[in-house]
CSV table of C-alpha atoms and ligand atoms in Angstrom, one decimal:
chain,number,residue,atom,x,y,z
A,1,UNK,CA,-181.6,-210.1,-2.7
A,2,UNK,CA,-179.2,-212.7,-3.9
A,3,UNK,CA,-180.6,-215.7,-5.7
A,4,UNK,CA,-180.0,-219.0,-3.9
A,5,UNK,CA,-178.7,-221.6,-6.3
A,6,UNK,CA,-178.5,-225.4,-6.3
A,7,UNK,CA,-176.4,-227.0,-9.1
A,8,UNK,CA,-177.2,-230.6,-10.0
A,9,UNK,CA,-174.2,-232.3,-11.7
A,10,UNK,CA,-171.9,-229.9,-9.9
A,11,UNK,CA,-168.9,-232.1,-10.5
A,12,UNK,CA,-169.3,-232.1,-14.3
A,13,UNK,CA,-167.6,-230.0,-16.9
A,14,UNK,CA,-170.6,-227.6,-17.1
A,15,UNK,CA,-171.5,-227.9,-13.4
A,16,UNK,CA,-168.0,-226.9,-12.2
A,17,UNK,CA,-168.0,-223.9,-14.5
A,18,UNK,CA,-171.4,-222.8,-13.2
A,19,UNK,CA,-170.4,-223.3,-9.6
A,20,UNK,CA,-167.2,-221.3,-10.1
A,21,UNK,CA,-169.1,-218.4,-11.7
A,22,UNK,CA,-171.8,-218.4,-9.0
A,23,UNK,CA,-169.2,-218.3,-6.3
A,24,UNK,CA,-167.5,-215.2,-7.9
A,25,UNK,CA,-170.9,-213.5,-8.5
A,26,UNK,CA,-172.5,-211.0,-6.2
A,27,UNK,CA,-175.9,-211.9,-7.5
A,28,UNK,CA,-175.9,-215.6,-6.4
A,29,UNK,CA,-175.4,-217.6,-3.3
A,30,UNK,CA,-174.4,-221.2,-4.1
A,31,UNK,CA,-176.5,-223.0,-1.5
A,32,UNK,CA,-176.1,-226.6,-2.7
A,33,UNK,CA,-174.4,-229.0,-5.1
A,34,UNK,CA,-175.7,-232.4,-6.0
A,35,UNK,CA,-173.8,-235.1,-7.8
A,36,UNK,CA,-173.7,-238.9,-8.0
A,37,UNK,CA,-172.7,-240.9,-5.0
A,38,UNK,CA,-169.3,-241.6,-6.6
A,39,UNK,CA,-168.6,-237.9,-7.1
A,40,UNK,CA,-169.8,-236.2,-3.9
A,41,UNK,CA,-166.5,-236.8,-2.0
A,42,UNK,CA,-164.6,-234.9,-4.7
A,43,UNK,CA,-167.2,-232.1,-4.7
A,44,UNK,CA,-167.0,-231.8,-0.9
A,45,UNK,CA,-163.2,-231.4,-1.2
A,46,UNK,CA,-163.5,-228.8,-3.8
A,47,UNK,CA,-166.3,-226.8,-2.0
A,48,UNK,CA,-164.5,-226.9,1.4
A,49,UNK,CA,-167.7,-226.2,3.3
A,50,UNK,CA,-168.8,-223.3,1.1
A,51,UNK,CA,-172.2,-224.9,0.5
A,52,UNK,CA,-174.2,-228.1,1.2
A,53,UNK,CA,-173.2,-231.1,-0.9
A,54,UNK,CA,-175.3,-234.2,-1.4
A,55,UNK,CA,-176.1,-237.1,-3.6
A,56,UNK,CA,-179.8,-236.9,-2.7
A,57,UNK,CA,-181.6,-234.0,-4.3
A,58,UNK,CA,-185.0,-234.7,-2.5
A,59,UNK,CA,-183.3,-234.5,0.9
A,60,UNK,CA,-181.2,-231.4,0.0
A,61,UNK,CA,-184.3,-229.5,-1.1
A,62,UNK,CA,-185.9,-229.8,2.3
A,63,UNK,CA,-183.0,-227.7,3.6
A,64,UNK,CA,-183.0,-225.0,0.9
A,65,UNK,CA,-184.3,-221.4,1.2
A,66,UNK,CA,-187.6,-220.5,-0.6
A,67,UNK,CA,-185.9,-218.3,-3.2
A,68,UNK,CA,-183.8,-221.2,-4.5
A,69,UNK,CA,-183.4,-221.9,-8.3
A,70,UNK,CA,-181.9,-225.1,-9.6
A,71,UNK,CA,-179.6,-225.6,-12.6
A,72,UNK,CA,-179.1,-229.1,-13.9
A,73,UNK,CA,-176.5,-230.1,-16.6
A,74,UNK,CA,-176.3,-233.9,-16.2
A,75,UNK,CA,-177.9,-236.7,-18.3
A,76,UNK,CA,-181.5,-237.1,-19.5
A,77,UNK,CA,-182.7,-239.6,-16.7
A,78,UNK,CA,-181.0,-237.5,-14.0
A,79,UNK,CA,-182.7,-234.3,-15.2
A,80,UNK,CA,-186.1,-236.0,-15.4
A,81,UNK,CA,-185.6,-237.0,-11.8
A,82,UNK,CA,-184.7,-233.3,-10.9
A,83,UNK,CA,-187.8,-232.1,-12.7
A,84,UNK,CA,-190.0,-234.5,-10.7
A,85,UNK,CA,-188.2,-233.6,-7.5
A,86,UNK,CA,-188.9,-229.9,-7.8
A,87,UNK,CA,-192.5,-230.3,-9.1
A,88,UNK,CA,-195.0,-228.9,-6.6
A,89,UNK,CA,-192.2,-227.5,-4.4
A,90,UNK,CA,-192.0,-224.0,-6.0
A,91,UNK,CA,-188.3,-224.1,-7.0
A,92,UNK,CA,-187.8,-223.1,-10.6
A,93,UNK,CA,-185.5,-225.5,-12.6
A,94,UNK,CA,-183.2,-224.6,-15.5
A,95,UNK,CA,-182.1,-227.6,-17.5
A,96,UNK,CA,-179.2,-227.6,-19.9
A,97,UNK,CA,-178.9,-231.4,-20.5
A,98,UNK,CA,-179.3,-232.7,-24.0
A,99,UNK,CA,-180.2,-236.1,-25.5
A,100,UNK,CA,-183.8,-236.3,-24.2
A,101,UNK,CA,-186.1,-238.7,-26.1
A,102,UNK,CA,-189.2,-237.2,-27.7
A,103,UNK,CA,-191.2,-238.8,-24.9
A,104,UNK,CA,-189.1,-237.3,-22.1
A,105,UNK,CA,-189.4,-233.8,-23.8
A,106,UNK,CA,-193.2,-234.3,-23.9
A,107,UNK,CA,-193.1,-235.1,-20.2
A,108,UNK,CA,-191.1,-232.0,-19.4
A,109,UNK,CA,-193.6,-229.9,-21.5
A,110,UNK,CA,-196.4,-231.4,-19.5
A,111,UNK,CA,-194.7,-230.7,-16.1
A,112,UNK,CA,-194.0,-227.2,-17.3
A,113,UNK,CA,-197.7,-226.4,-17.4
A,114,UNK,CA,-197.8,-226.4,-13.6
A,115,UNK,CA,-194.2,-225.9,-12.7
A,116,UNK,CA,-191.6,-223.2,-13.7
A,117,UNK,CA,-189.2,-225.1,-16.0
A,118,UNK,CA,-186.7,-223.9,-18.5
A,119,UNK,CA,-184.8,-226.0,-21.0
A,120,UNK,CA,-182.3,-225.1,-23.7
A,121,UNK,CA,-180.0,-227.4,-25.6
A,122,UNK,CA,-177.8,-224.4,-26.1
A,123,UNK,CA,-177.6,-221.5,-23.6
A,124,UNK,CA,-175.3,-219.4,-25.7
A,125,UNK,CA,-176.7,-216.1,-26.9
A,126,UNK,CA,-174.9,-216.4,-30.3
A,127,UNK,CA,-176.5,-219.8,-31.2
A,128,UNK,CA,-179.9,-218.4,-30.2
A,129,UNK,CA,-179.5,-215.3,-32.4
A,130,UNK,CA,-178.4,-217.6,-35.2
A,131,UNK,CA,-181.7,-219.6,-34.7
A,132,UNK,CA,-183.6,-216.4,-35.1
A,133,UNK,CA,-182.0,-215.3,-38.4
A,134,UNK,CA,-181.8,-218.8,-40.1
A,135,UNK,CA,-185.5,-218.8,-41.3
A,136,UNK,CA,-184.8,-215.5,-43.2
A,137,UNK,CA,-181.8,-217.1,-44.9
A,138,UNK,CA,-183.8,-220.2,-45.8
A,139,UNK,CA,-186.6,-218.1,-47.3
A,140,UNK,CA,-184.3,-215.7,-49.1
A,141,UNK,CA,-182.2,-218.4,-50.7
A,142,UNK,CA,-185.2,-220.6,-51.7
A,143,UNK,CA,-185.5,-224.3,-52.6
A,144,UNK,CA,-182.4,-224.5,-54.9
A,145,UNK,CA,-180.1,-224.5,-51.8
A,146,UNK,CA,-179.5,-227.8,-50.1
A,147,UNK,CA,-179.2,-227.4,-46.3
A,148,UNK,CA,-176.7,-229.5,-44.2
A,149,UNK,CA,-175.4,-229.2,-40.6
A,150,UNK,CA,-172.1,-230.3,-39.3
A,151,UNK,CA,-171.2,-230.3,-35.6
A,152,UNK,CA,-167.9,-231.0,-33.7
A,153,UNK,CA,-167.6,-231.8,-30.0
A,154,UNK,CA,-165.1,-233.2,-27.6
A,155,UNK,CA,-164.6,-236.9,-27.3
A,156,UNK,CA,-166.5,-237.3,-24.0
A,157,UNK,CA,-169.8,-236.1,-25.4
A,158,UNK,CA,-172.4,-238.9,-25.1
A,159,UNK,CA,-175.2,-237.9,-27.4
A,160,UNK,CA,-175.1,-237.4,-31.2
A,161,UNK,CA,-176.0,-235.4,-33.1
A,162,UNK,CA,-175.8,-232.6,-30.5
A,163,UNK,CA,-179.0,-231.2,-29.2
A,164,UNK,CA,-178.0,-227.8,-30.7
A,165,UNK,CA,-177.5,-229.4,-34.2
A,166,UNK,CA,-181.0,-230.9,-33.9
A,167,UNK,CA,-182.5,-227.6,-32.8
A,168,UNK,CA,-180.8,-225.8,-35.8
A,169,UNK,CA,-182.1,-228.7,-38.0
A,170,UNK,CA,-185.6,-228.2,-36.7
A,171,UNK,CA,-185.4,-224.4,-37.4
A,172,UNK,CA,-184.3,-225.1,-41.0
A,173,UNK,CA,-187.0,-227.8,-41.5
A,174,UNK,CA,-189.7,-225.6,-40.1
A,175,UNK,CA,-188.7,-222.7,-42.4
A,176,UNK,CA,-189.2,-225.1,-45.4
A,177,UNK,CA,-192.4,-226.5,-44.0
A,178,UNK,CA,-190.8,-230.0,-43.4
A,179,UNK,CA,-190.7,-232.2,-40.3
A,180,UNK,CA,-187.0,-232.7,-39.3
A,181,UNK,CA,-187.5,-236.3,-38.2
A,182,UNK,CA,-188.8,-237.2,-41.7
A,183,UNK,CA,-186.0,-235.5,-43.6
A,184,UNK,CA,-183.0,-235.9,-41.3
A,185,UNK,CA,-180.0,-237.9,-42.6
A,186,UNK,CA,-177.3,-238.5,-40.0
A,187,UNK,CA,-175.4,-241.3,-41.7
A,188,UNK,CA,-174.2,-241.8,-45.2
A,189,UNK,CA,-172.2,-244.9,-46.0
A,190,UNK,CA,-171.9,-247.1,-49.2
A,191,UNK,CA,-173.8,-246.6,-52.4
A,192,UNK,CA,-176.4,-244.2,-51.1
A,193,UNK,CA,-177.6,-242.8,-54.4
A,194,UNK,CA,-178.3,-239.1,-55.2
A,195,UNK,CA,-179.3,-236.8,-52.4
A,196,UNK,CA,-183.1,-236.4,-52.2
A,197,UNK,CA,-184.4,-232.8,-52.5
A,198,UNK,CA,-186.2,-233.1,-49.2
A,199,UNK,CA,-183.3,-233.9,-46.9
A,200,UNK,CA,-181.3,-232.2,-44.2
A,201,UNK,CA,-178.0,-233.8,-43.3
A,202,UNK,CA,-177.0,-233.5,-39.6
A,203,UNK,CA,-173.5,-235.0,-39.2
A,204,UNK,CA,-171.2,-235.2,-36.2
A,205,UNK,CA,-167.5,-235.3,-35.6
A,206,UNK,CA,-166.0,-236.2,-32.2
A,207,UNK,CA,-162.5,-235.6,-30.8
A,208,UNK,CA,-160.1,-233.8,-28.5
A,209,UNK,CA,-161.4,-231.1,-26.3
A,210,UNK,CA,-163.6,-229.2,-28.8
A,211,UNK,CA,-166.2,-227.2,-26.8
A,212,UNK,CA,-168.6,-227.0,-29.6
A,213,UNK,CA,-168.7,-226.0,-33.3
A,214,UNK,CA,-171.9,-225.8,-35.4
A,215,UNK,CA,-171.9,-225.0,-39.1
A,216,UNK,CA,-175.0,-224.7,-41.3
A,217,UNK,CA,-174.3,-225.0,-45.0
A,218,UNK,CA,-176.5,-223.7,-47.8
A,219,UNK,CA,-175.3,-225.3,-51.0
A,220,UNK,CA,-176.7,-223.9,-54.2
A,221,UNK,CA,-175.9,-223.7,-57.9
A,222,UNK,CA,-172.3,-222.4,-58.2
A,223,UNK,CA,-172.0,-221.2,-54.6
A,224,UNK,CA,-172.1,-222.2,-51.0
A,225,UNK,CA,-172.8,-220.2,-47.8
A,226,UNK,CA,-171.5,-221.4,-44.4
A,227,UNK,CA,-172.7,-220.0,-41.1
A,228,UNK,CA,-170.5,-221.1,-38.2
A,229,UNK,CA,-170.7,-220.8,-34.5
A,230,UNK,CA,-167.6,-221.6,-32.4
A,231,UNK,CA,-167.9,-221.9,-28.6
A,232,UNK,CA,-164.5,-220.9,-27.2
A,233,UNK,CA,-165.2,-222.1,-23.7
A,234,UNK,CA,-168.0,-223.4,-21.5
A,235,UNK,CA,-168.3,-220.0,-19.8
A,236,UNK,CA,-170.8,-218.7,-22.4
A,237,UNK,CA,-173.2,-221.6,-21.7
A,238,UNK,CA,-172.7,-221.2,-18.0
A,239,UNK,CA,-173.4,-217.5,-18.1
A,240,UNK,CA,-176.5,-218.2,-20.2
A,241,UNK,CA,-177.7,-220.7,-17.6
A,242,UNK,CA,-177.1,-218.3,-14.7
A,243,UNK,CA,-179.0,-215.6,-16.6
A,244,UNK,CA,-181.9,-218.0,-17.2
A,245,UNK,CA,-181.9,-218.9,-13.4
A,246,UNK,CA,-182.3,-215.2,-12.5
A,247,UNK,CA,-185.0,-214.8,-15.2
A,248,UNK,CA,-186.9,-217.7,-13.7
A,249,UNK,CA,-187.1,-216.2,-10.2
A,250,UNK,CA,-190.8,-215.5,-9.5
A,251,UNK,CA,-191.9,-216.6,-13.0
A,252,UNK,CA,-195.2,-218.4,-13.3
A,253,UNK,CA,-195.5,-221.9,-14.9
A,254,UNK,CA,-197.3,-222.2,-18.2
A,255,UNK,CA,-194.8,-223.5,-20.8
A,256,UNK,CA,-191.4,-225.0,-21.1
A,257,UNK,CA,-189.4,-221.8,-21.3
A,258,UNK,CA,-186.3,-221.4,-23.4
A,259,UNK,CA,-183.6,-218.9,-24.4
A,260,UNK,CA,-185.8,-217.2,-27.1
A,261,UNK,CA,-188.5,-216.5,-24.4
A,262,UNK,CA,-185.8,-214.9,-22.2
A,263,UNK,CA,-184.3,-212.8,-25.1
A,264,UNK,CA,-187.8,-211.6,-26.1
B,301,NAD,P1,-170.3,-234.2,-17.6
B,301,NAD,O1,-170.3,-235.7,-17.8
B,301,NAD,O2,-168.9,-233.6,-17.4
B,301,NAD,O3,-171.1,-233.9,-16.3
B,301,NAD,C1,-172.3,-234.6,-15.9
B,301,NAD,C2,-172.4,-234.6,-14.4
B,301,NAD,O4,-173.6,-235.2,-13.9
B,301,NAD,C3,-171.2,-235.4,-13.7
B,301,NAD,O5,-170.6,-234.7,-12.7
B,301,NAD,C4,-171.9,-236.6,-13.2
B,301,NAD,O6,-171.3,-237.2,-12.1
B,301,NAD,C5,-173.3,-236.0,-12.8
B,301,NAD,N1,-174.3,-237.0,-12.5
B,301,NAD,C6,-174.4,-238.3,-13.1
B,301,NAD,N2,-175.4,-238.9,-12.4
B,301,NAD,C7,-175.9,-238.1,-11.5
B,301,NAD,C8,-177.0,-238.2,-10.6
B,301,NAD,N3,-177.7,-239.3,-10.4
B,301,NAD,N4,-177.2,-237.1,-9.7
B,301,NAD,C9,-176.5,-236.0,-9.8
B,301,NAD,N5,-175.5,-235.8,-10.7
B,301,NAD,C10,-175.2,-236.9,-11.6
B,301,NAD,O7,-171.1,-233.6,-18.8
B,301,NAD,P2,-171.1,-232.0,-19.2
B,301,NAD,O8,-170.1,-231.9,-20.3
B,301,NAD,O9,-171.0,-231.1,-18.1
B,301,NAD,O10,-172.5,-232.0,-19.9
B,301,NAD,C11,-173.7,-232.3,-19.2
B,301,NAD,C12,-174.9,-232.1,-20.1
B,301,NAD,O11,-175.1,-230.8,-20.5
B,301,NAD,C13,-174.8,-232.9,-21.4
B,301,NAD,O12,-176.1,-233.4,-21.7
B,301,NAD,C14,-174.3,-231.9,-22.4
B,301,NAD,O13,-174.7,-232.3,-23.8
B,301,NAD,C15,-175.1,-230.7,-22.0
B,301,NAD,N6,-174.6,-229.4,-22.4
B,301,NAD,C16,-175.5,-228.5,-22.6
B,301,NAD,C17,-175.1,-227.2,-23.0
B,301,NAD,C18,-176.1,-226.1,-23.2
B,301,NAD,O14,-175.8,-225.0,-23.5
B,301,NAD,N7,-177.4,-226.5,-23.0
B,301,NAD,C19,-173.7,-226.9,-23.0
B,301,NAD,C20,-172.8,-227.9,-22.8
B,301,NAD,C21,-173.2,-229.2,-22.4
């Protein structure tokens, strides 16, 4: 049976890519698209009656089939609203939005105890495999290697550093037994003195239409290792989100699922 899909933020860069792939797929039925009041007219024009279009998720959900899964790539407050809207209704929700506060992430984790929720700051398989191998590199290189992260994104991106850079930073910090928020340095300006031993730089560049570049540096005595991931298009994130949506069908609540759970 095809999985019924609702895309929240369907007029956005990610939302449009997900809708296009879902419409071409034999595994999904695009049942609904939600976007802000100022965008629904544009979405309706693009969809030409292929699915329900609304600026009111709560209302749209009353008309959706039972086997519906939601995908949300919007903004933190909007995704929090989506999570509250699906809670108790049985529809799994896959969130790709980044920029949540620690408090919002805590709330999502709490809701995920009783409701099937999935969140990943990066849905690409490559980044998630990179996350898996980074702790081995950290341990093999040892404490003589300073670790830094640089990310580049298009000029429209609203949060900084990217959610992926922070996730990679957390992976590096965990492998050293540090807490990222205590050792993260995201701005260097003026007479800043020598770099402390316990520091991870997480820096951001913005410009043009760069989909996403993340580079992890290990800088040691006499040498440097750089591990880079370049996203060539938004399709790999969209495919990851659709794969997560299928994986969530029938899944029990219990934890805030993420890509590593799906890959395992
Ligand atoms: P975008 O600005 O192009 O799209 C956001 C969409 O949300 C817009 O269509 C906007 O109108 C809509 N929106 C705003 N308010 C709304 C509301 N109240 N109800 C419904 N829709 C509303 O942004 P984007 O580039 O598509 O990125 C969206 C999010 O996804 C960002 O947080 C970005 O960092 C993140 N992202 C995550 C991944 C990943 O792999 N997890 C990949 C790329 C982007």
